[in-house]
Coordinates of C-alpha atoms in Angstrom, one line a residue:
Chain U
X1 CA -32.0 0.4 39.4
X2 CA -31.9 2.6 36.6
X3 CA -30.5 1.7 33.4
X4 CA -28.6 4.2 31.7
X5 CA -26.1 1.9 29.9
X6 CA -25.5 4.0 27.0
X7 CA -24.5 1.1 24.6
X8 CA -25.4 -2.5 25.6
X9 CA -22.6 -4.9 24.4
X10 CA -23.7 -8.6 24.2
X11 CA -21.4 -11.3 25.8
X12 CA -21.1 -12.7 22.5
X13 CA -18.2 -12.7 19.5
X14 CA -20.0 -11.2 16.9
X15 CA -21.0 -7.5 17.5
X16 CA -19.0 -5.8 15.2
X17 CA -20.4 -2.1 15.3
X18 CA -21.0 -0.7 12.1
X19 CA -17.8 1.5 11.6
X20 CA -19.0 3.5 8.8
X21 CA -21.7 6.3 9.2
X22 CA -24.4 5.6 6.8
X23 CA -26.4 8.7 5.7
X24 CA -29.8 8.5 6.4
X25 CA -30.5 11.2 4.4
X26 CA -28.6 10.2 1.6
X27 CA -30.4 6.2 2.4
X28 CA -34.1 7.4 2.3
X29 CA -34.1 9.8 -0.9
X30 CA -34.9 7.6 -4.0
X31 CA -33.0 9.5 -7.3
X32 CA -33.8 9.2 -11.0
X33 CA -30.7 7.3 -12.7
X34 CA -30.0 7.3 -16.1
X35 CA -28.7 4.4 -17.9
X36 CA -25.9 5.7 -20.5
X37 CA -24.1 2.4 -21.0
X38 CA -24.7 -1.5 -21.3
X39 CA -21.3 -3.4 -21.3
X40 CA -21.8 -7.5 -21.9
X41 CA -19.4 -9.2 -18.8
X42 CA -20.1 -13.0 -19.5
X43 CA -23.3 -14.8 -21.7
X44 CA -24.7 -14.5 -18.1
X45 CA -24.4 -11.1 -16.8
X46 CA -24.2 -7.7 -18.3
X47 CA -22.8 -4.0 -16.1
X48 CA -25.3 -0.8 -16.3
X49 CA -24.0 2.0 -15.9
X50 CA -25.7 5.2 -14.6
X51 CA -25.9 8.7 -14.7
X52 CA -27.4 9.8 -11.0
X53 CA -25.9 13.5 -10.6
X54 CA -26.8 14.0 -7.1
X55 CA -25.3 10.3 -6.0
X56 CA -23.5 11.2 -2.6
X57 CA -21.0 8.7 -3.0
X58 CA -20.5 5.5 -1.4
X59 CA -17.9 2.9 0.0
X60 CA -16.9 -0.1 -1.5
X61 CA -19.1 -3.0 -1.3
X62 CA -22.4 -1.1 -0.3
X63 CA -26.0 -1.9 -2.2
X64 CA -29.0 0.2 -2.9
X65 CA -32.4 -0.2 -3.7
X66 CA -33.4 0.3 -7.0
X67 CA -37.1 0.6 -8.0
X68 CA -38.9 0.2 -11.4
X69 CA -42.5 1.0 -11.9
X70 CA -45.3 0.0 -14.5
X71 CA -47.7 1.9 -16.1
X72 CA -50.3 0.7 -13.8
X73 CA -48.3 1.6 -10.6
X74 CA -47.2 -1.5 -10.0
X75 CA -43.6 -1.3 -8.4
X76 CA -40.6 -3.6 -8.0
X77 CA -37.5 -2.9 -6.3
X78 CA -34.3 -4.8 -5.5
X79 CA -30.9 -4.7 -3.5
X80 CA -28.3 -4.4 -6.0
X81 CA -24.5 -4.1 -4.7
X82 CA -22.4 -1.2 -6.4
X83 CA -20.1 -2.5 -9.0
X84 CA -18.0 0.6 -9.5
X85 CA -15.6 2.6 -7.2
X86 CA -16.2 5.5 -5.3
X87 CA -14.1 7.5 -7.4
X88 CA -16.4 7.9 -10.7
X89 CA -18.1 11.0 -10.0
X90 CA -22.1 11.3 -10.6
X91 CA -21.9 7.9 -11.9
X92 CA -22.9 4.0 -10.6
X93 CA -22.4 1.0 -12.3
X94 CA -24.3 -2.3 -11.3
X95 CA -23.5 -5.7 -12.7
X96 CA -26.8 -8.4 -12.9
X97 CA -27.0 -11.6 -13.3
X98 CA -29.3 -12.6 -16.2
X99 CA -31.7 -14.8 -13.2
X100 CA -34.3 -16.9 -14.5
X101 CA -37.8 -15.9 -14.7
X102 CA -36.1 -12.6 -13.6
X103 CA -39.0 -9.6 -13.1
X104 CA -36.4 -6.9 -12.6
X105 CA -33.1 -8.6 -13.6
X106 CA -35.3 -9.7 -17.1
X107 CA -36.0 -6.2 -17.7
X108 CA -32.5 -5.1 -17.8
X109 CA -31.7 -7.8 -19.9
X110 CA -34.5 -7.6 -22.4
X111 CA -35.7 -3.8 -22.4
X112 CA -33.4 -1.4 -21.2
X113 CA -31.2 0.5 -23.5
X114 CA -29.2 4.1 -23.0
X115 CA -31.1 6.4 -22.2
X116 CA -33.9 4.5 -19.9
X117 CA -34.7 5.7 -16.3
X118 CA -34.8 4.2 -13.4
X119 CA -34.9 4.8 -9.5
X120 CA -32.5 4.2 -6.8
X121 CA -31.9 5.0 -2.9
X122 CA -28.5 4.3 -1.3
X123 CA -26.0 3.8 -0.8
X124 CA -27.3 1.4 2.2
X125 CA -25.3 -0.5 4.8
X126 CA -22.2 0.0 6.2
X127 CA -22.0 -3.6 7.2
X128 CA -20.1 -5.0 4.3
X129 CA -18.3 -1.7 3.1
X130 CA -14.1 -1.7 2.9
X131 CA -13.1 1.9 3.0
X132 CA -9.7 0.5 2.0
X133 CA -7.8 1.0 5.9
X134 CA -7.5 -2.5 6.4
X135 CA -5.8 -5.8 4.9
X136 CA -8.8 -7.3 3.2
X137 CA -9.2 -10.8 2.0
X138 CA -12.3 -11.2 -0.6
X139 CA -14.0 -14.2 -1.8
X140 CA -16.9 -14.3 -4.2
X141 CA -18.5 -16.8 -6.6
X142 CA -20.4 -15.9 -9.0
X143 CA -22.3 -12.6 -9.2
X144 CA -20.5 -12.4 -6.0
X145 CA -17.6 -11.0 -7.0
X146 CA -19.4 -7.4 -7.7
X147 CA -19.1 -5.7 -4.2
X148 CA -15.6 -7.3 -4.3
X149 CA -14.3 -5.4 -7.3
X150 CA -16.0 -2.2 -6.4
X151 CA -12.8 -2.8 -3.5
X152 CA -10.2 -4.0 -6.0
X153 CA -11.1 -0.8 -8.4
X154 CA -11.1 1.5 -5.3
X155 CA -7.5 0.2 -4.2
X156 CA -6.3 0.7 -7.9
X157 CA -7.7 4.0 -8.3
X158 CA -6.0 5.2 -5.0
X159 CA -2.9 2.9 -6.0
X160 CA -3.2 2.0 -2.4
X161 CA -0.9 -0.3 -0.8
X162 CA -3.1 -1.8 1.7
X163 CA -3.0 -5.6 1.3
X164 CA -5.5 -7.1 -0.6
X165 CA -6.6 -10.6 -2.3
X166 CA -9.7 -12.1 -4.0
X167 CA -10.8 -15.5 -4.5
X168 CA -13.5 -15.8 -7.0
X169 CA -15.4 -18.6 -7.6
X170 CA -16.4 -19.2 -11.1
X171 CA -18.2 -22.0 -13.4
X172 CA -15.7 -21.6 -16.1
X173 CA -13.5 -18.7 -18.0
X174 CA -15.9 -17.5 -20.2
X175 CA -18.8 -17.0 -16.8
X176 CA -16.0 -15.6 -14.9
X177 CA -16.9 -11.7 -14.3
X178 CA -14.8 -9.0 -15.0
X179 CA -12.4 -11.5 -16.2
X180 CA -9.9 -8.9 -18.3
X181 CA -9.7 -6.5 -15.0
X182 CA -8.7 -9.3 -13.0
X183 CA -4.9 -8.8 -12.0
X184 CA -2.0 -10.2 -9.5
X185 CA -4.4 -9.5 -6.5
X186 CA -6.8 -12.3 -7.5
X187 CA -6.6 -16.0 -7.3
X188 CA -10.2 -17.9 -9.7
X189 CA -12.0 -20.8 -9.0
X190 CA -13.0 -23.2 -11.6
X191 CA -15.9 -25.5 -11.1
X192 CA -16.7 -26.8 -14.1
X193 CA -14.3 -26.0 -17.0
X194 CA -10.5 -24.4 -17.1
X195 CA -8.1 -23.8 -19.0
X196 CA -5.7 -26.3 -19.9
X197 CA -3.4 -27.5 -17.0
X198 CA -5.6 -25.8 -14.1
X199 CA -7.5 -28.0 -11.9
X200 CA -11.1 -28.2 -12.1
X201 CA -13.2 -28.3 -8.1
X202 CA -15.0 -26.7 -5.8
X203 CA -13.2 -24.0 -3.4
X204 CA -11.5 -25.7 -1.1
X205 CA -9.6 -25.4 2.4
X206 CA -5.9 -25.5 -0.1
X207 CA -7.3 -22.3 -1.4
X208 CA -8.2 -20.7 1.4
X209 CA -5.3 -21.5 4.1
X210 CA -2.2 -20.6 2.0
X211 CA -4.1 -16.8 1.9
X212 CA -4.1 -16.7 5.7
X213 CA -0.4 -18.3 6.0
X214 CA 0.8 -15.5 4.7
X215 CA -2.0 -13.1 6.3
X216 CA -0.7 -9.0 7.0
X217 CA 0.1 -8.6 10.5
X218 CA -3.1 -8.0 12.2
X219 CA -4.7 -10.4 9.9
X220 CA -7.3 -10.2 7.4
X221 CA -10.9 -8.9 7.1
X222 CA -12.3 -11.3 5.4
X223 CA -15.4 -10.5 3.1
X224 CA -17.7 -13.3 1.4
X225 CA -20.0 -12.6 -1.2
X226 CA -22.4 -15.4 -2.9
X227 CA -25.4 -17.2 -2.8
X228 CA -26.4 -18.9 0.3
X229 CA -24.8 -22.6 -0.2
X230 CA -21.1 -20.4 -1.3
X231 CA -21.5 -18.2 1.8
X232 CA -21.7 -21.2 3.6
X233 CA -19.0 -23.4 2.6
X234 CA -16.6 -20.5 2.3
X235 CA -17.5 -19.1 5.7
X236 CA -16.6 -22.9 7.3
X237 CA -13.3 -22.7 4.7
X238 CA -12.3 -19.7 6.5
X239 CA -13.5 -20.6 9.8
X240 CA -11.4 -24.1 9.6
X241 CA -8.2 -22.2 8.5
X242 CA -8.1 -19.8 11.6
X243 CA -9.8 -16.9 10.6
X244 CA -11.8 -15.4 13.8
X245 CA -15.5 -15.2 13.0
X246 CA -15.7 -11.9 14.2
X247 CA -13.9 -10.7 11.1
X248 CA -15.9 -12.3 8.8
X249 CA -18.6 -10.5 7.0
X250 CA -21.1 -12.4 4.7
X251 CA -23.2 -11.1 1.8
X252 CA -25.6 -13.5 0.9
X253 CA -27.8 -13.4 -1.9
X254 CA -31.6 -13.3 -1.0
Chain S
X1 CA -44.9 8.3 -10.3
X2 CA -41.6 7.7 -12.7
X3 CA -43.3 4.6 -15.1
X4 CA -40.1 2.6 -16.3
X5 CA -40.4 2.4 -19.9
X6 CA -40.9 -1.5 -20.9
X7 CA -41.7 -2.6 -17.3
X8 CA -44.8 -4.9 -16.6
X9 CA -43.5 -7.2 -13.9
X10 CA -44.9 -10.1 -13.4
X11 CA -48.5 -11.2 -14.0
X12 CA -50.2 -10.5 -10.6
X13 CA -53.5 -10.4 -8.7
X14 CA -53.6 -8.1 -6.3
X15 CA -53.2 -9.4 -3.0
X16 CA -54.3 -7.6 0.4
X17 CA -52.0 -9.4 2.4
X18 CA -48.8 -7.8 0.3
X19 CA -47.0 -5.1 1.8
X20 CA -46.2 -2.2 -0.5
X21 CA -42.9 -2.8 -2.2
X22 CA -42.7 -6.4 -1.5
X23 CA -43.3 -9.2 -3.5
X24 CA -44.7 -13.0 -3.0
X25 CA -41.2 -15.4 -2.4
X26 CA -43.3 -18.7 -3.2
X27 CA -41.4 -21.5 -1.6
X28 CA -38.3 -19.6 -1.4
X29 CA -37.4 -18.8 1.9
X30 CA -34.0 -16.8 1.4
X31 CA -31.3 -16.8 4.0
X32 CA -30.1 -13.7 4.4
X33 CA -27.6 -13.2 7.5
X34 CA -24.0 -11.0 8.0
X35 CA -22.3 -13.4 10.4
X36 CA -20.9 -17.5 10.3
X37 CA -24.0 -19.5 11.1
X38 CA -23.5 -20.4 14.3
X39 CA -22.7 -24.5 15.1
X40 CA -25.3 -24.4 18.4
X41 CA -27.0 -27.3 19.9
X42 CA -29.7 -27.5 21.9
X43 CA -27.8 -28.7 25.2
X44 CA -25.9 -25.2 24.6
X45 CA -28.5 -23.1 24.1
X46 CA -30.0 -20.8 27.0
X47 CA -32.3 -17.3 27.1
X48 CA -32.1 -14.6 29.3
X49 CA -34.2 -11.7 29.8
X50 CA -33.1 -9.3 32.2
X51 CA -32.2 -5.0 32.7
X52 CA -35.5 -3.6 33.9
X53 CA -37.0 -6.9 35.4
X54 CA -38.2 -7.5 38.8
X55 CA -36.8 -11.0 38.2
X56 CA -33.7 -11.8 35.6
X57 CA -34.3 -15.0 34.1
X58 CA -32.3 -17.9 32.7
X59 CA -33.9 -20.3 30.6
X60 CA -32.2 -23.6 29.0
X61 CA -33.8 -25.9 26.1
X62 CA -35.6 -28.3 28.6
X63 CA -37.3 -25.2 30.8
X64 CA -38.2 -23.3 27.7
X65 CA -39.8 -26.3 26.2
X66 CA -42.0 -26.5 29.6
X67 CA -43.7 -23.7 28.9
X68 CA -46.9 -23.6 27.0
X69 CA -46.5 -24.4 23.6
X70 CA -47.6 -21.8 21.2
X71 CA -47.8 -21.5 17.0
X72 CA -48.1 -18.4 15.0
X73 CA -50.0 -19.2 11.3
X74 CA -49.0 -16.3 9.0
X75 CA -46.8 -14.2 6.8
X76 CA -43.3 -12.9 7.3
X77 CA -41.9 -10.0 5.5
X78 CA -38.0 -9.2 4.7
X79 CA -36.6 -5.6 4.2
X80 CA -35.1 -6.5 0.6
X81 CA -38.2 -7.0 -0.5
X82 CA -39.8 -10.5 -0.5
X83 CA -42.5 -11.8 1.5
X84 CA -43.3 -15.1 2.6
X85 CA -47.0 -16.6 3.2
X86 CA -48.8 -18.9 5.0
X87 CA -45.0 -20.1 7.1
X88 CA -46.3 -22.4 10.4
X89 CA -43.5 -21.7 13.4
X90 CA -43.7 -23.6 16.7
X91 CA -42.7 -22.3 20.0
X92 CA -43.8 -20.4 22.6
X93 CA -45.3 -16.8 23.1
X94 CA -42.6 -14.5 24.7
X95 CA -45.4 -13.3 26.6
X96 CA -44.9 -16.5 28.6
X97 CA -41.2 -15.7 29.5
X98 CA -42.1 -12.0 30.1
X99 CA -44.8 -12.6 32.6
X100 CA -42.1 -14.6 34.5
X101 CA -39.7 -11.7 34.9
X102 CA -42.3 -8.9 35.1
X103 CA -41.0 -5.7 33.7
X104 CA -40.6 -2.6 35.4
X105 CA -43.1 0.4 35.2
X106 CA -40.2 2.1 33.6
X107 CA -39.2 -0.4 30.6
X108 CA -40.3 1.0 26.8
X109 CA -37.4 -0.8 24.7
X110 CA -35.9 -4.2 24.3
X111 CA -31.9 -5.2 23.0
X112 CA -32.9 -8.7 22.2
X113 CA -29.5 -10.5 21.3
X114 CA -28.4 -13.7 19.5
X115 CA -25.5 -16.0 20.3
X116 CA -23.9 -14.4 17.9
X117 CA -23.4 -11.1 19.2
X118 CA -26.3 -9.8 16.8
X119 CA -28.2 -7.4 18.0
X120 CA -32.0 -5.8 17.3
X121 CA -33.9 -3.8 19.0
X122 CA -37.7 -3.0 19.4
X123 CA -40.1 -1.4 21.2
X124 CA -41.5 -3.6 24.0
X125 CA -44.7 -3.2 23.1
X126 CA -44.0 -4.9 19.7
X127 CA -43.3 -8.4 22.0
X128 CA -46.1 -8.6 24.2
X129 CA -49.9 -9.1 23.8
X130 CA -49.2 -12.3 21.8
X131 CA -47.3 -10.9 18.7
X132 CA -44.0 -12.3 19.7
X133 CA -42.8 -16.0 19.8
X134 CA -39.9 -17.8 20.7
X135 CA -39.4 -20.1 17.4
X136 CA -37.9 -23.6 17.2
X137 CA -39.9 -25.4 14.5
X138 CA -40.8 -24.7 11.3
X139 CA -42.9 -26.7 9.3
X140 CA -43.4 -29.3 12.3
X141 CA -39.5 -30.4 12.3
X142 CA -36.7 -28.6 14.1
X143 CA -35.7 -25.1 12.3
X144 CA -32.2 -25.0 10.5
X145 CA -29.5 -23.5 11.6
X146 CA -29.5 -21.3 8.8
X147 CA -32.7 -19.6 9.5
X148 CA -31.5 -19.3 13.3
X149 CA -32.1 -22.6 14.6
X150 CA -32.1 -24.1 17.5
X151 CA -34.2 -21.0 18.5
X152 CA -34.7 -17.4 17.0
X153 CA -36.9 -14.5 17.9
X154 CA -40.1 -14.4 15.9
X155 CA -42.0 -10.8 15.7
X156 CA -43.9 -11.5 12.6
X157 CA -45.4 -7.7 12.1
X158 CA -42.1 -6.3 11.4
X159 CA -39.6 -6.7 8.6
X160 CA -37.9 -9.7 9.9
X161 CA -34.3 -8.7 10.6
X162 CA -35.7 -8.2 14.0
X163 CA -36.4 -11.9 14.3
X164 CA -33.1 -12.1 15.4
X165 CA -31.5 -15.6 14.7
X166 CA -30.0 -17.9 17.9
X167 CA -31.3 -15.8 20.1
X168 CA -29.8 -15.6 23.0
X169 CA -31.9 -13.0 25.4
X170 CA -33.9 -9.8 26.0
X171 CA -32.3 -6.9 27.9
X172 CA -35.2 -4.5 28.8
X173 CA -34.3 -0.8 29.0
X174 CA -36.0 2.5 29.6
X175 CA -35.1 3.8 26.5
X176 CA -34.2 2.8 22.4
X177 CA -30.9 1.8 21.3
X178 CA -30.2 1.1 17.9
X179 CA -29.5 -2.6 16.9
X180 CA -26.2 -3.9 14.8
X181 CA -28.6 -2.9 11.4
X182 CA -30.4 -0.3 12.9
X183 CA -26.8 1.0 13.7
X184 CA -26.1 0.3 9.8
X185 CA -28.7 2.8 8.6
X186 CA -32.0 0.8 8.9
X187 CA -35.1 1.8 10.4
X188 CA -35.6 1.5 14.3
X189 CA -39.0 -0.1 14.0
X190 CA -39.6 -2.1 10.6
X191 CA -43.2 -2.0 10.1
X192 CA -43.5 -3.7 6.9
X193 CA -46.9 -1.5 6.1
X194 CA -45.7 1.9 7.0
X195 CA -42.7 0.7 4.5
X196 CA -40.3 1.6 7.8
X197 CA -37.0 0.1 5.8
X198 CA -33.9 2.8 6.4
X199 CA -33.4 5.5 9.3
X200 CA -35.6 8.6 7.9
X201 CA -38.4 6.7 6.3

């Protein structure tokens, strides 16, 4: 017996191939950025944006690795997803969190200014990218909402018709991110403080089912973005209200 | 060597048991996985290792948990960068469930594949000679189902996204085939030390 299987499927739900050719090349070349712009989003969280002239471009809701160094050689890099859309030529934006105690996320938020260099590799993974073919239904808290609007940008800048929602999970207005690009498409969560007259809670299953009531024909990719607990509860949210797990895709923060 | 202007990092010792690029998690252990986190229970859960065996196997909780017991004492090492020391997981070697099934002359590679439908592969000489467990306790108590309980892969030595979670079996081939993130542009072996993170590292 002589195996010559040339893919071996698993007799499982799950094994959604990777649909999108990631460039290896492109993946294991690490490429000075320049900072050119700071933008404040919330108290919290702040977008950087970059100058990296050979960038090869990316999809919607891919990461890289970016990598800073000390004088002494000492080197620290992290997965950041791509904030910005495809379409911004030589340029990346990446929007961080402000996380406590921070070694790379404290630097950005204390140090850099225009004109700083950095390094990055990507873009990586063509796991949780959206090249914008298919319905897509997006829910993020937090920070989480950054590969998510990478999509929403891509799908204005191509004025694409392709249906498309986000449900963003937020503390309050003022920590919810990207807040004045926000449009028709998106639906926010408020856990803590809201404006007057809108409810106050966690995300719950009467936010999640009405979306797939009135899901596309052919349903909805559905792509979750947050920290571990979010991913969590609105992976079950989704689960619960009919969505097959198999078109689910979960970003987790690490 | 591009010196980020500002950077320090954190205060550090240097520490020999750190792979280059990654840095010390504490008591964070991060879950990191693409898919729903599986509702399995024990009673559900089985392990197969067949392809290029003399004898496919089927394993459920109780048989598994007849086999020697065995507990890897280390560290354990993710891709994006954080490592983990000094974890304690219980289980048994996979050299135990190997033996049983005796691979052919022939067999190099292993698919080894969760519930899920996730999928990693490896070399088979990454699994044997007592570098590879079958996982089910962490700590002393039961491992979550977050980090892949009731039972994941363990392969300590390489970036652990080929610890696959809820594993569900081993097919052994005569050849390599790329895994669901080795198919998304990561590397086909993850050794933490050679830094092995994407395809062409």
């Amino acid at each position: 017996m002589t195996e010559t299987l040339s893919t071996f499927t698993p007799p499982t739900r799950f094994a959604v191939p990777g649909r999108i050719a990631v460039s290896n090349r492109a993946a294991a070349l690490w490429q000075t950025a320049t900072l050119t712009e700071i933008r404040r989003e919330t108290p919290h969280a702040a977008t950087y944006r970059f100058a990296v002239p050979a960038w090869a471009g990316h999809l919607p809701g891919q990461h890289l690795m970016l990598r800073l160094t000390a004088e002494d050689g000492y080197v620290a890099q992290r997965h950041y997803s791509i904030a910005s859309a495809p379409d911004d030529e030589g340029h990346i934006e990446l929007t961080l969190d402000h996380v406590e105690g921070g070694e790379v996320s404290g630097w950005f938020h204390t140090v850099a200014r225009p004109g700083d260099q950095v390094e990055v590799r990507g873009p990586l993974s063509g796991f949780f990218a959206w090249p914008g073919d298919r319905p897509a239904l997006l829910i993020g808290a937090g920070s989480g909402v950054v590969p998510l609007m990478s999509m929403v940008r891509h799908r204005r800048a191509r004025r694409s018709d392709v249906p498309l929602r986000l449900l963003v999970s937020a503390r309050s207005p003022e920590e919810l991110i990207y807040a004045g690009e926000l449009g028709a498409e998106t639906t926010p969560v408020f856990t803590r403080s809201a404006p007057a007259g809108v409810p106050v809670g966690r995300m719950a299953a009467a936010h999640v089912a009405p979306l797939l009531a009135e899901a596309p024909e052919g349903g909805w990719e559905a792509y979750v973005c947050g920290s571990n607990a979010f991913a969590e509860h609105a992976s079950r949210l989704l689960v619960a209200a009919g969505q097959p797990v198999d078109r689910i895709r979960i970003e987790r923060f690490g | 060597m591009n010196v980020t202007r500002g950077f320090t990092g954190r205060p550090r010792v240097p520490d020999a048991g750190l792979p280059p690029g990654q840095y010390d998690a504490g008591d964070d252990w991060p879950v990191l996985s693409a898919e729903v986190t599986p509702e399995l229970s024990p009673a559900d859960w089985t392990f197969r290792v067949d392809g290029l065996v003399e004898e496919p196997r089927t394993w459920d909780w109780e048989e598994a948990h007849a086999l020697p017991g065995s507990v890897y004492e280390g560290d354990i090492h993710c891709v994006t960068s954080w490592s983990k020391f000094g974890v304690r997981f219980g289980g048994v070697s996979l050299d135990a469930f190997l033996d049983a099934v005796r691979p052919r002359a022939a067999a190099t590679h292993v698919v080894a594949y969760s519930h899920t439908g996730y999928t990693t592969n490896l070399p088979l000489a990454d699994l044997t000679g007592g570098r590879a467990w079958l996982a089910w306790e962490f700590d002393g108590k039961p491992l979550s189902a977050e980090h892949g309980g009731p039972a994941r892969l363990l392969v300590p030595h390489l970036y652990f996204w080929k610890s696959a979670k809820w594993i569900a079996g081993l097919r052994i081939l005569d050849h390599d085939e790329p895994g669901f993130w080795e198919q998304n542009g990561y590397h086909a072996r993850g050794n933490p030390w050679e830094e092995q993170r994407y395809s062409g590292d």
